[in-house]
PDB file of C-alpha atoms in Angstrom:
ATOM      1  CA  MET A   1       0.000   0.000   0.000  1.00 70.00           C
ATOM      2  CA  SER A   2       1.118   3.556  -0.670  1.00 86.00           C
ATOM      3  CA  SER A   3       1.278   4.518   2.999  1.00 91.00           C
ATOM      4  CA  SER A   4       3.758   1.750   3.824  1.00 94.00           C
ATOM      5  CA  LEU A   5       5.945   2.635   0.827  1.00 96.00           C
ATOM      6  CA  LEU A   6       5.910   6.308   1.812  1.00 95.00           C
ATOM      7  CA  ALA A   7       6.707   5.423   5.426  1.00 95.00           C
ATOM      8  CA  ASP A   8       9.620   3.240   4.294  1.00 95.00           C
ATOM      9  CA  ALA A   9      11.052   6.019   2.117  1.00 96.00           C
ATOM     10  CA  SER A  10      10.732   8.583   4.909  1.00 96.00           C
ATOM     11  CA  LEU A  11      12.398   6.225   7.366  1.00 96.00           C
ATOM     12  CA  GLU A  12      15.280   5.594   4.962  1.00 95.00           C
ATOM     13  CA  LEU A  13      15.797   9.335   4.558  1.00 96.00           C
ATOM     14  CA  ALA A  14      15.689   9.797   8.333  1.00 96.00           C
ATOM     15  CA  TRP A  15      18.359   7.111   8.787  1.00 95.00           C
ATOM     16  CA  ARG A  16      20.628   8.751   6.191  1.00 94.00           C
ATOM     17  CA  LEU A  17      20.315  12.190   7.751  1.00 95.00           C
ATOM     18  CA  TRP A  18      20.751  11.038  11.341  1.00 95.00           C
ATOM     19  CA  THR A  19      23.786   9.003  10.319  1.00 94.00           C
ATOM     20  CA  GLU A  20      25.311  12.261   9.098  1.00 93.00           C
ATOM     21  CA  LEU A  21      24.649  13.703  12.563  1.00 94.00           C
ATOM     22  CA  GLY A  22      26.497  10.905  14.327  1.00 92.00           C
ATOM     23  CA  VAL A  23      23.909   8.184  14.831  1.00 93.00           C
ATOM     24  CA  PRO A  24      25.485   4.796  13.985  1.00 91.00           C
ATOM     25  CA  GLY A  25      23.905   3.774  10.702  1.00 85.00           C
ATOM     26  CA  VAL A  26      24.984   2.071   7.519  1.00 76.00           C
ATOM     27  CA  GLN A  27      23.999   4.662   4.893  1.00 74.00           C
ATOM     28  CA  ASP A  28      25.184   8.259   4.670  1.00 71.00           C
ATOM     29  CA  MET A  29      23.529  10.861   2.487  1.00 69.00           C
ATOM     30  CA  VAL A  30      24.027  10.309  -1.222  1.00 62.00           C
ATOM     31  CA  GLY A  31      25.891  13.261  -2.661  1.00 63.00           C
ATOM     32  CA  ALA A  32      26.838  16.489  -0.930  1.00 72.00           C
ATOM     33  CA  ALA A  33      23.886  18.074   0.861  1.00 90.00           C
ATOM     34  CA  VAL A  34      24.029  20.353   3.880  1.00 94.00           C
ATOM     35  CA  VAL A  35      21.920  18.988   6.740  1.00 95.00           C
ATOM     36  CA  ASP A  36      19.509  21.270   8.589  1.00 96.00           C
ATOM     37  CA  PRO A  37      18.995  20.022  12.167  1.00 97.00           C
ATOM     38  CA  GLU A  38      15.876  21.831  13.423  1.00 97.00           C
ATOM     39  CA  PRO A  39      13.518  20.760  10.593  1.00 97.00           C
ATOM     40  CA  LEU A  40      14.929  17.241  10.902  1.00 97.00           C
ATOM     41  CA  VAL A  41      14.296  17.113  14.653  1.00 98.00           C
ATOM     42  CA  VAL A  42      10.737  18.412  14.207  1.00 97.00           C
ATOM     43  CA  TRP A  43       9.858  15.964  11.411  1.00 97.00           C
ATOM     44  CA  SER A  44      11.626  12.818  12.619  1.00 97.00           C
ATOM     45  CA  PRO A  45       9.280  11.722  15.444  1.00 97.00           C
ATOM     46  CA  SER A  46       6.488  11.298  12.894  1.00 96.00           C
ATOM     47  CA  VAL A  47       8.464   8.655  10.965  1.00 96.00           C
ATOM     48  CA  ILE A  48      10.819   6.913  13.422  1.00 95.00           C
ATOM     49  CA  GLY A  49       8.259   5.625  15.915  1.00 91.00           C
ATOM     50  CA  GLU A  50       8.090   2.189  14.296  1.00 89.00           C
ATOM     51  CA  ASP A  51      11.878   1.749  14.333  1.00 94.00           C
ATOM     52  CA  PRO A  52      12.856   1.323  18.002  1.00 94.00           C
ATOM     53  CA  ARG A  53      16.591   1.508  17.311  1.00 95.00           C
ATOM     54  CA  LEU A  54      16.516   4.807  15.461  1.00 96.00           C
ATOM     55  CA  ARG A  55      13.841   6.143  17.807  1.00 95.00           C
ATOM     56  CA  ASP A  56      16.050   5.553  20.849  1.00 95.00           C
ATOM     57  CA  LEU A  57      19.202   6.836  19.155  1.00 96.00           C
ATOM     58  CA  VAL A  58      17.510  10.085  18.111  1.00 96.00           C
ATOM     59  CA  PHE A  59      16.194  10.560  21.638  1.00 96.00           C
ATOM     60  CA  GLY A  60      19.696  10.099  23.021  1.00 95.00           C
ATOM     61  CA  TRP A  61      21.201  12.444  20.414  1.00 96.00           C
ATOM     62  CA  CYS A  62      18.759  15.196  21.337  1.00 96.00           C
ATOM     63  CA  LEU A  63      19.499  14.788  25.044  1.00 94.00           C
ATOM     64  CA  GLN A  64      23.228  14.980  24.348  1.00 95.00           C
ATOM     65  CA  HIS A  65      23.321  17.695  21.674  1.00 95.00           C
ATOM     66  CA  GLY A  66      20.121  19.653  22.232  1.00 94.00           C
ATOM     67  CA  ASP A  67      22.131  22.720  23.243  1.00 94.00           C
ATOM     68  CA  ARG A  68      23.332  22.945  19.634  1.00 95.00           C
ATOM     69  CA  LEU A  69      19.755  23.582  18.474  1.00 96.00           C
ATOM     70  CA  SER A  70      17.788  26.836  18.422  1.00 95.00           C
ATOM     71  CA  ALA A  71      14.603  26.640  20.505  1.00 94.00           C
ATOM     72  CA  SER A  72      13.128  29.682  18.746  1.00 94.00           C
ATOM     73  CA  ARG A  73      13.789  28.110  15.370  1.00 95.00           C
ATOM     74  CA  LEU A  74      12.246  24.802  16.451  1.00 96.00           C
ATOM     75  CA  ARG A  75       9.162  26.792  17.402  1.00 95.00           C
ATOM     76  CA  GLY A  76       9.111  28.609  14.064  1.00 95.00           C
ATOM     77  CA  VAL A  77       9.576  25.454  11.991  1.00 95.00           C
ATOM     78  CA  LEU A  78       6.878  23.674  13.993  1.00 95.00           C
ATOM     79  CA  LYS A  79       4.303  26.261  12.892  1.00 93.00           C
ATOM     80  CA  THR A  80       4.720  25.216   9.246  1.00 92.00           C
ATOM     81  CA  MET A  81       4.291  21.470   9.708  1.00 93.00           C
ATOM     82  CA  SER A  82       1.240  19.235   9.294  1.00 90.00           C
ATOM     83  CA  PRO A  83      -0.906  18.250  12.303  1.00 90.00           C
ATOM     84  CA  GLY A  84       0.490  14.715  12.446  1.00 91.00           C
ATOM     85  CA  VAL A  85       4.084  15.962  12.520  1.00 93.00           C
ATOM     86  CA  VAL A  86       3.214  18.515  15.211  1.00 94.00           C
ATOM     87  CA  LEU A  87       1.533  15.899  17.425  1.00 93.00           C
ATOM     88  CA  SER A  88       4.402  13.400  17.133  1.00 94.00           C
ATOM     89  CA  PHE A  89       6.958  16.100  17.894  1.00 95.00           C
ATOM     90  CA  GLY A  90       4.906  17.219  20.893  1.00 94.00           C
ATOM     91  CA  ARG A  91       4.955  13.714  22.375  1.00 94.00           C
ATOM     92  CA  PHE A  92       8.662  13.404  21.668  1.00 95.00           C
ATOM     93  CA  VAL A  93       9.682  16.659  23.349  1.00 94.00           C
ATOM     94  CA  ALA A  94       7.362  16.052  26.298  1.00 93.00           C
ATOM     95  CA  ALA A  95       9.518  13.008  27.060  1.00 93.00           C
ATOM     96  CA  LEU A  96      12.719  14.944  26.332  1.00 93.00           C
ATOM     97  CA  SER A  97      11.708  17.747  28.687  1.00 91.00           C
ATOM     98  CA  ALA A  98      11.234  15.260  31.500  1.00 89.00           C
ATOM     99  CA  HIS A  99      14.843  14.078  31.120  1.00 88.00           C
ATOM    100  CA  SER A 100      16.607  17.319  30.149  1.00 87.00           C
ATOM    101  CA  ASN A 101      17.340  20.723  31.623  1.00 87.00           C
ATOM    102  CA  LEU A 102      16.684  22.359  28.256  1.00 85.00           C
ATOM    103  CA  ARG A 103      13.371  24.013  27.405  1.00 85.00           C
ATOM    104  CA  TRP A 104      11.889  22.163  24.445  1.00 91.00           C
ATOM    105  CA  PRO A 105       9.013  23.968  22.694  1.00 91.00           C
ATOM    106  CA  GLY A 106       5.806  22.315  21.575  1.00 87.00           C
ATOM    107  CA  ALA A 107       5.390  19.612  24.230  1.00 88.00           C
ATOM    108  CA  VAL A 108       1.885  18.131  24.397  1.00 88.00           C
ATOM    109  CA  GLU A 109       0.080  15.675  26.616  1.00 81.00           C
ATOM    110  CA  ALA A 110      -1.050  12.656  24.660  1.00 73.00           C
ATOM    111  CA  ASP A 111      -2.912   9.416  25.315  1.00 65.00           C
ATOM    112  CA  GLU A 112       0.290   7.516  24.596  1.00 73.00           C
ATOM    113  CA  SER A 113       3.634   8.826  25.864  1.00 84.00           C
ATOM    114  CA  TRP A 114       6.875   8.639  23.902  1.00 86.00           C
ATOM    115  CA  PRO A 115       8.968   5.549  24.815  1.00 88.00           C
ATOM    116  CA  VAL A 116      12.107   6.530  26.723  1.00 89.00           C
ATOM    117  CA  PRO A 117      15.184   4.337  26.153  1.00 87.00           C
ATOM    118  CA  LEU A 118      16.563   2.610  29.225  1.00 80.00           C
ATOM    119  CA  GLU A 119      20.133   2.841  27.948  1.00 78.00           C
ATOM    120  CA  ARG A 120      21.762   5.675  26.033  1.00 80.00           C
ATOM    121  CA  ARG A 121      25.051   5.645  24.198  1.00 82.00           C
ATOM    122  CA  GLN A 122      27.409   8.541  23.630  1.00 86.00           C
ATOM    123  CA  LEU A 123      27.024   9.884  20.105  1.00 89.00           C
ATOM    124  CA  GLN A 124      29.787  11.994  18.650  1.00 89.00           C
ATOM    125  CA  LEU A 125      28.812  14.903  16.425  1.00 90.00           C
ATOM    126  CA  GLN A 126      31.558  15.133  13.807  1.00 89.00           C
ATOM    127  CA  SER A 127      31.052  18.764  12.848  1.00 91.00           C
ATOM    128  CA  SER A 128      33.991  18.590  10.434  1.00 91.00           C
ATOM    129  CA  ARG A 129      31.821  16.613   7.980  1.00 90.00           C
ATOM    130  CA  GLY A 130      30.954  18.683   4.922  1.00 90.00           C
ATOM    131  CA  SER A 131      27.220  18.182   5.470  1.00 92.00           C
ATOM    132  CA  LEU A 132      27.368  19.708   8.971  1.00 95.00           C
ATOM    133  CA  LEU A 133      28.248  23.215   7.836  1.00 96.00           C
ATOM    134  CA  ARG A 134      25.518  24.703  10.003  1.00 97.00           C
ATOM    135  CA  PHE A 135      27.186  23.388  13.142  1.00 97.00           C
ATOM    136  CA  ARG A 136      30.525  24.917  12.144  1.00 97.00           C
ATOM    137  CA  LEU A 137      28.819  28.255  11.572  1.00 97.00           C
ATOM    138  CA  ARG A 138      27.168  27.945  14.986  1.00 97.00           C
ATOM    139  CA  ALA A 139      30.544  27.266  16.568  1.00 96.00           C
ATOM    140  CA  LEU A 140      31.763  30.471  14.912  1.00 95.00           C
ATOM    141  CA  SER A 141      28.824  32.818  15.516  1.00 95.00           C
ATOM    142  CA  GLY A 142      26.588  31.117  18.081  1.00 95.00           C
ATOM    143  CA  VAL A 143      23.385  29.097  17.889  1.00 95.00           C
ATOM    144  CA  GLY A 144      20.644  31.214  16.393  1.00 92.00           C
ATOM    145  CA  THR A 145      19.659  33.478  13.542  1.00 95.00           C
ATOM    146  CA  ARG A 146      23.121  34.728  12.606  1.00 96.00           C
ATOM    147  CA  ALA A 147      24.573  31.291  11.823  1.00 96.00           C
ATOM    148  CA  ASP A 148      21.573  30.200   9.774  1.00 96.00           C
ATOM    149  CA  VAL A 149      21.431  33.466   7.826  1.00 96.00           C
ATOM    150  CA  LEU A 150      25.125  33.084   6.960  1.00 96.00           C
ATOM    151  CA  CYS A 151      24.489  29.502   5.843  1.00 96.00           C
ATOM    152  CA  GLU A 152      21.672  30.600   3.537  1.00 95.00           C
ATOM    153  CA  LEU A 153      23.801  33.376   2.082  1.00 95.00           C
ATOM    154  CA  LEU A 154      26.567  30.856   1.379  1.00 94.00           C
ATOM    155  CA  GLY A 155      24.049  28.577  -0.286  1.00 92.00           C
ATOM    156  CA  ALA A 156      22.644  31.412  -2.383  1.00 90.00           C
ATOM    157  CA  ASP A 157      25.795  31.297  -4.541  1.00 86.00           C
ATOM    158  CA  GLY A 158      25.897  35.054  -5.102  1.00 86.00           C
ATOM    159  CA  ASP A 159      22.174  35.696  -5.395  1.00 90.00           C
ATOM    160  CA  TRP A 160      20.797  38.707  -3.529  1.00 94.00           C
ATOM    161  CA  LEU A 161      18.394  37.779  -0.729  1.00 93.00           C
ATOM    162  CA  SER A 162      15.948  39.803   1.333  1.00 93.00           C
ATOM    163  CA  ALA A 163      14.727  39.165   4.864  1.00 93.00           C
ATOM    164  CA  SER A 164      11.464  37.861   3.367  1.00 93.00           C
ATOM    165  CA  ASP A 165      13.404  35.212   1.426  1.00 92.00           C
ATOM    166  CA  LEU A 166      14.786  33.853   4.702  1.00 93.00           C
ATOM    167  CA  VAL A 167      11.621  33.711   6.810  1.00 92.00           C
ATOM    168  CA  GLU A 168      11.292  30.064   5.771  1.00 89.00           C
ATOM    169  CA  GLN A 169      14.211  29.390   8.127  1.00 91.00           C
ATOM    170  CA  GLY A 170      11.841  29.647  11.080  1.00 92.00           C
ATOM    171  CA  TYR A 171      12.935  33.012  12.471  1.00 93.00           C
ATOM    172  CA  THR A 172      10.873  36.203  12.413  1.00 93.00           C
ATOM    173  CA  LYS A 173      11.360  38.648   9.569  1.00 93.00           C
ATOM    174  CA  ARG A 174      12.233  41.339  12.090  1.00 94.00           C
ATOM    175  CA  ASN A 175      14.981  39.238  13.672  1.00 95.00           C
ATOM    176  CA  ILE A 176      16.405  38.258  10.281  1.00 95.00           C
ATOM    177  CA  GLY A 177      16.372  41.901   9.164  1.00 94.00           C
ATOM    178  CA  ARG A 178      18.227  42.964  12.297  1.00 96.00           C
ATOM    179  CA  VAL A 179      20.929  40.324  11.751  1.00 96.00           C
ATOM    180  CA  LEU A 180      21.339  41.270   8.092  1.00 95.00           C
ATOM    181  CA  SER A 181      21.689  44.930   9.046  1.00 96.00           C
ATOM    182  CA  GLU A 182      24.340  44.078  11.640  1.00 96.00           C
ATOM    183  CA  LEU A 183      26.259  41.930   9.155  1.00 95.00           C
ATOM    184  CA  ASP A 184      26.074  44.817   6.691  1.00 94.00           C
ATOM    185  CA  SER A 185      27.474  47.215   9.290  1.00 95.00           C
ATOM    186  CA  ALA A 186      30.296  44.772   9.976  1.00 94.00           C
ATOM    187  CA  GLY A 187      31.159  44.581   6.274  1.00 94.00           C
ATOM    188  CA  LEU A 188      30.392  40.856   6.033  1.00 94.00           C
ATOM    189  CA  VAL A 189      27.540  41.458   3.607  1.00 94.00           C
ATOM    190  CA  ARG A 190      26.669  44.222   1.179  1.00 95.00           C
ATOM    191  CA  SER A 191      23.192  45.565   0.554  1.00 93.00           C
ATOM    192  CA  ARG A 192      21.281  47.243  -2.225  1.00 93.00           C
ATOM    193  CA  SER A 193      17.746  48.554  -2.616  1.00 91.00           C
ATOM    194  CA  HIS A 194      15.256  46.564  -4.628  1.00 82.00           C
ATOM    195  CA  GLY A 195      11.890  48.283  -4.730  1.00 82.00           C
ATOM    196  CA  ASN A 196      10.847  48.844  -1.123  1.00 84.00           C
ATOM    197  CA  ALA A 197      13.140  46.134   0.239  1.00 84.00           C
ATOM    198  CA  LEU A 198      16.823  45.727   0.924  1.00 92.00           C
ATOM    199  CA  ARG A 199      18.588  42.721  -0.549  1.00 95.00           C
ATOM    200  CA  TYR A 200      21.849  41.275   0.714  1.00 94.00           C
ATOM    201  CA  GLN A 201      24.825  39.322  -0.580  1.00 94.00           C
ATOM    202  CA  LEU A 202      27.984  38.069   1.122  1.00 95.00           C
ATOM    203  CA  ALA A 203      30.815  40.558   0.629  1.00 95.00           C
ATOM    204  CA  ASP A 204      33.388  37.776   0.336  1.00 95.00           C
ATOM    205  CA  ALA A 205      31.745  34.385   0.093  1.00 93.00           C
ATOM    206  CA  GLY A 206      35.043  32.709  -0.778  1.00 93.00           C
ATOM    207  CA  SER A 207      36.778  33.816   2.411  1.00 95.00           C
ATOM    208  CA  LEU A 208      33.859  32.820   4.639  1.00 95.00           C
ATOM    209  CA  GLY A 209      33.514  29.521   2.814  1.00 94.00           C
ATOM    210  CA  ARG A 210      37.165  28.698   3.374  1.00 95.00           C
ATOM    211  CA  LEU A 211      36.972  29.732   7.022  1.00 96.00           C
ATOM    212  CA  VAL A 212      34.117  27.300   7.767  1.00 95.00           C
ATOM    213  CA  ALA A 213      35.124  24.672   5.175  1.00 94.00           C
ATOM    214  CA  ALA A 214      31.933  25.036   3.165  1.00 92.00           C
ATOM    215  CA  PRO A 215      31.739  22.035   0.812  1.00 90.00           C
ATOM    216  CA  ALA A 216      32.233  22.835  -2.862  1.00 85.00           C
ATOM    217  CA  GLN A 217      29.245  22.216  -5.133  1.00 82.00           C
ATOM    218  CA  ALA A 218      27.076  21.307  -2.148  1.00 83.00           C
ATOM    219  CA  GLY A 219      23.312  21.275  -2.194  1.00 89.00           C
ATOM    220  CA  TYR A 220      21.539  23.468   0.340  1.00 93.00           C
ATOM    221  CA  PRO A 221      18.136  21.756   0.316  1.00 94.00           C
ATOM    222  CA  ARG A 222      15.044  23.506   1.607  1.00 94.00           C
ATOM    223  CA  TRP A 223      14.565  20.871   4.269  1.00 96.00           C
ATOM    224  CA  SER A 224      11.599  22.508   5.998  1.00 95.00           C
ATOM    225  CA  MET A 225       9.686  22.433   2.736  1.00 95.00           C
ATOM    226  CA  ILE A 226      10.835  18.893   1.927  1.00 96.00           C
ATOM    227  CA  PHE A 227       9.576  17.627   5.275  1.00 97.00           C
ATOM    228  CA  ARG A 228       6.305  19.529   4.866  1.00 96.00           C
ATOM    229  CA  LEU A 229       5.815  17.709   1.562  1.00 97.00           C
ATOM    230  CA  LEU A 230       6.717  14.292   2.983  1.00 96.00           C
ATOM    231  CA  GLY A 231       4.427  14.822   5.958  1.00 95.00           C
ATOM    232  CA  LEU A 232       1.552  15.849   3.679  1.00 95.00           C
ATOM    233  CA  LEU A 233       2.019  12.834   1.402  1.00 95.00           C
ATOM    234  CA  LEU A 234       2.232  10.267   4.195  1.00 95.00           C
ATOM    235  CA  GLU A 235      -0.731  11.687   6.110  1.00 94.00           C
ATOM    236  CA  THR A 236      -2.810  11.850   2.918  1.00 93.00           C
ATOM    237  CA  ALA A 237      -2.068   8.228   2.044  1.00 94.00           C
ATOM    238  CA  THR A 238      -2.721   6.992   5.579  1.00 93.00           C
ATOM    239  CA  LYS A 239      -5.999   8.887   5.830  1.00 92.00           C
ATOM    240  CA  LEU A 240      -7.436   8.173   2.391  1.00 91.00           C
ATOM    241  CA  GLU A 241      -6.231   4.832   1.058  1.00 87.00           C
ATOM    242  CA  THR A 242      -9.099   2.934   2.743  1.00 89.00           C
ATOM    243  CA  GLN A 243     -11.754   5.562   1.949  1.00 89.00           C
ATOM    244  CA  PRO A 244     -14.359   5.270  -0.837  1.00 90.00           C
ATOM    245  CA  PRO A 245     -13.211   6.434  -4.286  1.00 87.00           C
ATOM    246  CA  VAL A 246     -15.331   9.583  -4.185  1.00 86.00           C
ATOM    247  CA  VAL A 247     -13.664  10.675  -0.931  1.00 89.00           C
ATOM    248  CA  GLN A 248     -10.241   9.864  -2.356  1.00 86.00           C
ATOM    249  CA  ARG A 249     -10.906  12.020  -5.419  1.00 86.00           C
ATOM    250  CA  VAL A 250     -12.149  15.034  -3.476  1.00 87.00           C
ATOM    251  CA  GLU A 251      -9.667  14.987  -0.592  1.00 88.00           C
ATOM    252  CA  GLY A 252      -6.833  13.771  -2.812  1.00 88.00           C
ATOM    253  CA  HIS A 253      -7.370  16.736  -5.127  1.00 88.00           C
ATOM    254  CA  LYS A 254      -6.992  19.124  -2.188  1.00 91.00           C
ATOM    255  CA  ALA A 255      -3.780  17.419  -1.112  1.00 92.00           C
ATOM    256  CA  ARG A 256      -2.542  17.414  -4.692  1.00 92.00           C
ATOM    257  CA  GLU A 257      -2.940  21.203  -4.881  1.00 93.00           C
ATOM    258  CA  GLN A 258      -0.859  21.639  -1.716  1.00 94.00           C
ATOM    259  CA  ALA A 259       1.763  19.194  -2.981  1.00 95.00           C
ATOM    260  CA  ASP A 260       1.953  20.964  -6.330  1.00 95.00           C
ATOM    261  CA  ALA A 261       2.742  24.301  -4.657  1.00 96.00           C
ATOM    262  CA  LEU A 262       5.522  22.712  -2.583  1.00 96.00           C
ATOM    263  CA  ALA A 263       6.909  20.779  -5.559  1.00 95.00           C
ATOM    264  CA  ALA A 264       7.163  23.977  -7.616  1.00 95.00           C
ATOM    265  CA  GLN A 265       9.213  25.670  -4.903  1.00 94.00           C
ATOM    266  CA  LEU A 266      11.433  22.610  -4.525  1.00 94.00           C
ATOM    267  CA  GLY A 267      12.099  22.335  -8.248  1.00 93.00           C
ATOM    268  CA  ILE A 268      10.648  18.854  -8.681  1.00 95.00           C
ATOM    269  CA  GLY A 269       8.034  17.681 -11.159  1.00 91.00           C
ATOM    270  CA  SER A 270       4.390  18.479 -10.531  1.00 92.00           C
ATOM    271  CA  PRO A 271       2.014  15.726  -9.424  1.00 93.00           C
ATOM    272  CA  PRO A 272      -0.360  14.482 -12.136  1.00 89.00           C
ATOM    273  CA  VAL A 273      -3.511  16.497 -12.750  1.00 84.00           C
ATOM    274  CA  THR A 274      -6.449  15.095 -10.791  1.00 74.00           C
ATOM    275  CA  ALA A 275      -9.420  17.016 -12.222  1.00 71.00           C
ATOM    276  CA  GLY A 276     -11.562  14.745 -14.396  1.00 72.00           C
ATOM    277  CA  ASN A 277      -9.300  11.728 -13.927  1.00 76.00           C
ATOM    278  CA  PRO A 278     -11.018   8.634 -12.436  1.00 77.00           C
ATOM    279  CA  GLU A 279      -7.603   7.233 -11.463  1.00 83.00           C
ATOM    280  CA  ALA A 280      -6.514  10.530  -9.943  1.00 86.00           C
ATOM    281  CA  PHE A 281      -5.792   9.301  -6.437  1.00 89.00           C
ATOM    282  CA  ALA A 282      -3.826   6.251  -7.611  1.00 90.00           C
ATOM    283  CA  ASP A 283      -1.785   8.431  -9.996  1.00 91.00           C
ATOM    284  CA  PHE A 284      -1.128  10.957  -7.236  1.00 93.00           C
ATOM    285  CA  MET A 285       0.057   8.207  -4.880  1.00 93.00           C
ATOM    286  CA  ARG A 286       2.384   6.761  -7.536  1.00 94.00           C
ATOM    287  CA  TRP A 287       3.913  10.212  -7.938  1.00 95.00           C
ATOM    288  CA  ALA A 288       4.169  10.577  -4.153  1.00 95.00           C
ATOM    289  CA  VAL A 289       6.005   7.260  -3.777  1.00 96.00           C
ATOM    290  CA  ALA A 290       8.394   8.026  -6.657  1.00 96.00           C
ATOM    291  CA  GLU A 291       9.302  11.470  -5.297  1.00 96.00           C
ATOM    292  CA  SER A 292       9.696  10.178  -1.742  1.00 96.00           C
ATOM    293  CA  LYS A 293      12.021   7.407  -2.921  1.00 96.00           C
ATOM    294  CA  ALA A 294      14.063   9.914  -4.927  1.00 95.00           C
ATOM    295  CA  LEU A 295      14.532  12.014  -1.791  1.00 94.00           C
ATOM    296  CA  ALA A 296      15.522   8.961   0.238  1.00 94.00           C
ATOM    297  CA  GLU A 297      18.025   7.816  -2.397  1.00 92.00           C
ATOM    298  CA  GLY A 298      19.507  11.268  -2.873  1.00 90.00           C
ATOM    299  CA  SER A 299      18.552  11.575  -6.545  1.00 91.00           C
ATOM    300  CA  SER A 300      15.815  14.205  -6.173  1.00 93.00           C
ATOM    301  CA  ALA A 301      16.253  17.575  -7.848  1.00 92.00           C
ATOM    302  CA  ALA A 302      15.265  19.093  -4.480  1.00 93.00           C
ATOM    303  CA  LEU A 303      18.680  18.058  -3.142  1.00 90.00           C
ATOM    304  CA  SER A 304      20.720  19.551  -5.993  1.00 85.00           C
ATOM    305  CA  PRO A 305      22.837  22.698  -5.672  1.00 75.00           C
ATOM    306  CA  ARG A 306      20.706  25.813  -6.142  1.00 68.00           C
TER     307      ARG A 306
END
């Protein structure tokens, strides 16, 4: 069934990404792609619950390295995710909060609590890995908006970005604008007017890239958007695959419209048109499985350099 295939693809992607972050796994990411920890932490509880080994390892990683994450960004990313992702994350961080001194946002009370591992192993975060550029930037400029703005400017490859372009990162536009202005004052970025907005570009991307060992020809995927798409697809399949065909067509069309908007921003192919197609839901699910597998295998255009 489509839901099981989508769940398998999401779990494979989760394993690859968490292996990059130091969890002992057998498959790293395919190709060079910079990992983004906060969207990964928010999305993961919705897909790792059926894999006790990864579930326990991720819990232990968050207890050990949670101070390397931005609580405000976790909160911002959480606002963009689907209800199922939000609920799973809420259960996960409720358990984390009970075993950690850190303040984890989004905790919820649920009928079923998150399983807490009895044993936890030390997990080393090898921030020298090319994919962990964000952690090197955080070591340089602190955990928070500044490091993530610098990462996005590095990934922009010379394009001029505004504060509005970076809101997707999970920080407020006001906070991003303040950081960009400060970086401009320090001479690390340059600015220019574009209509009513200011746009920014790194003043010397090469020097900053060498300083933090930014990987050459790396992809800077829009992970928040990727996980929003994966969450939408899995929840749609789980909810609708046992429903009558008429319900599948109507609700599937709504989900297809949301998926199409995300796919366009990610640079991947659009899902098949559903209007007037009696096999619309089946075609949409075949597209969903193919795109999810491509993400898991590292061959998706959404993972390519911008």
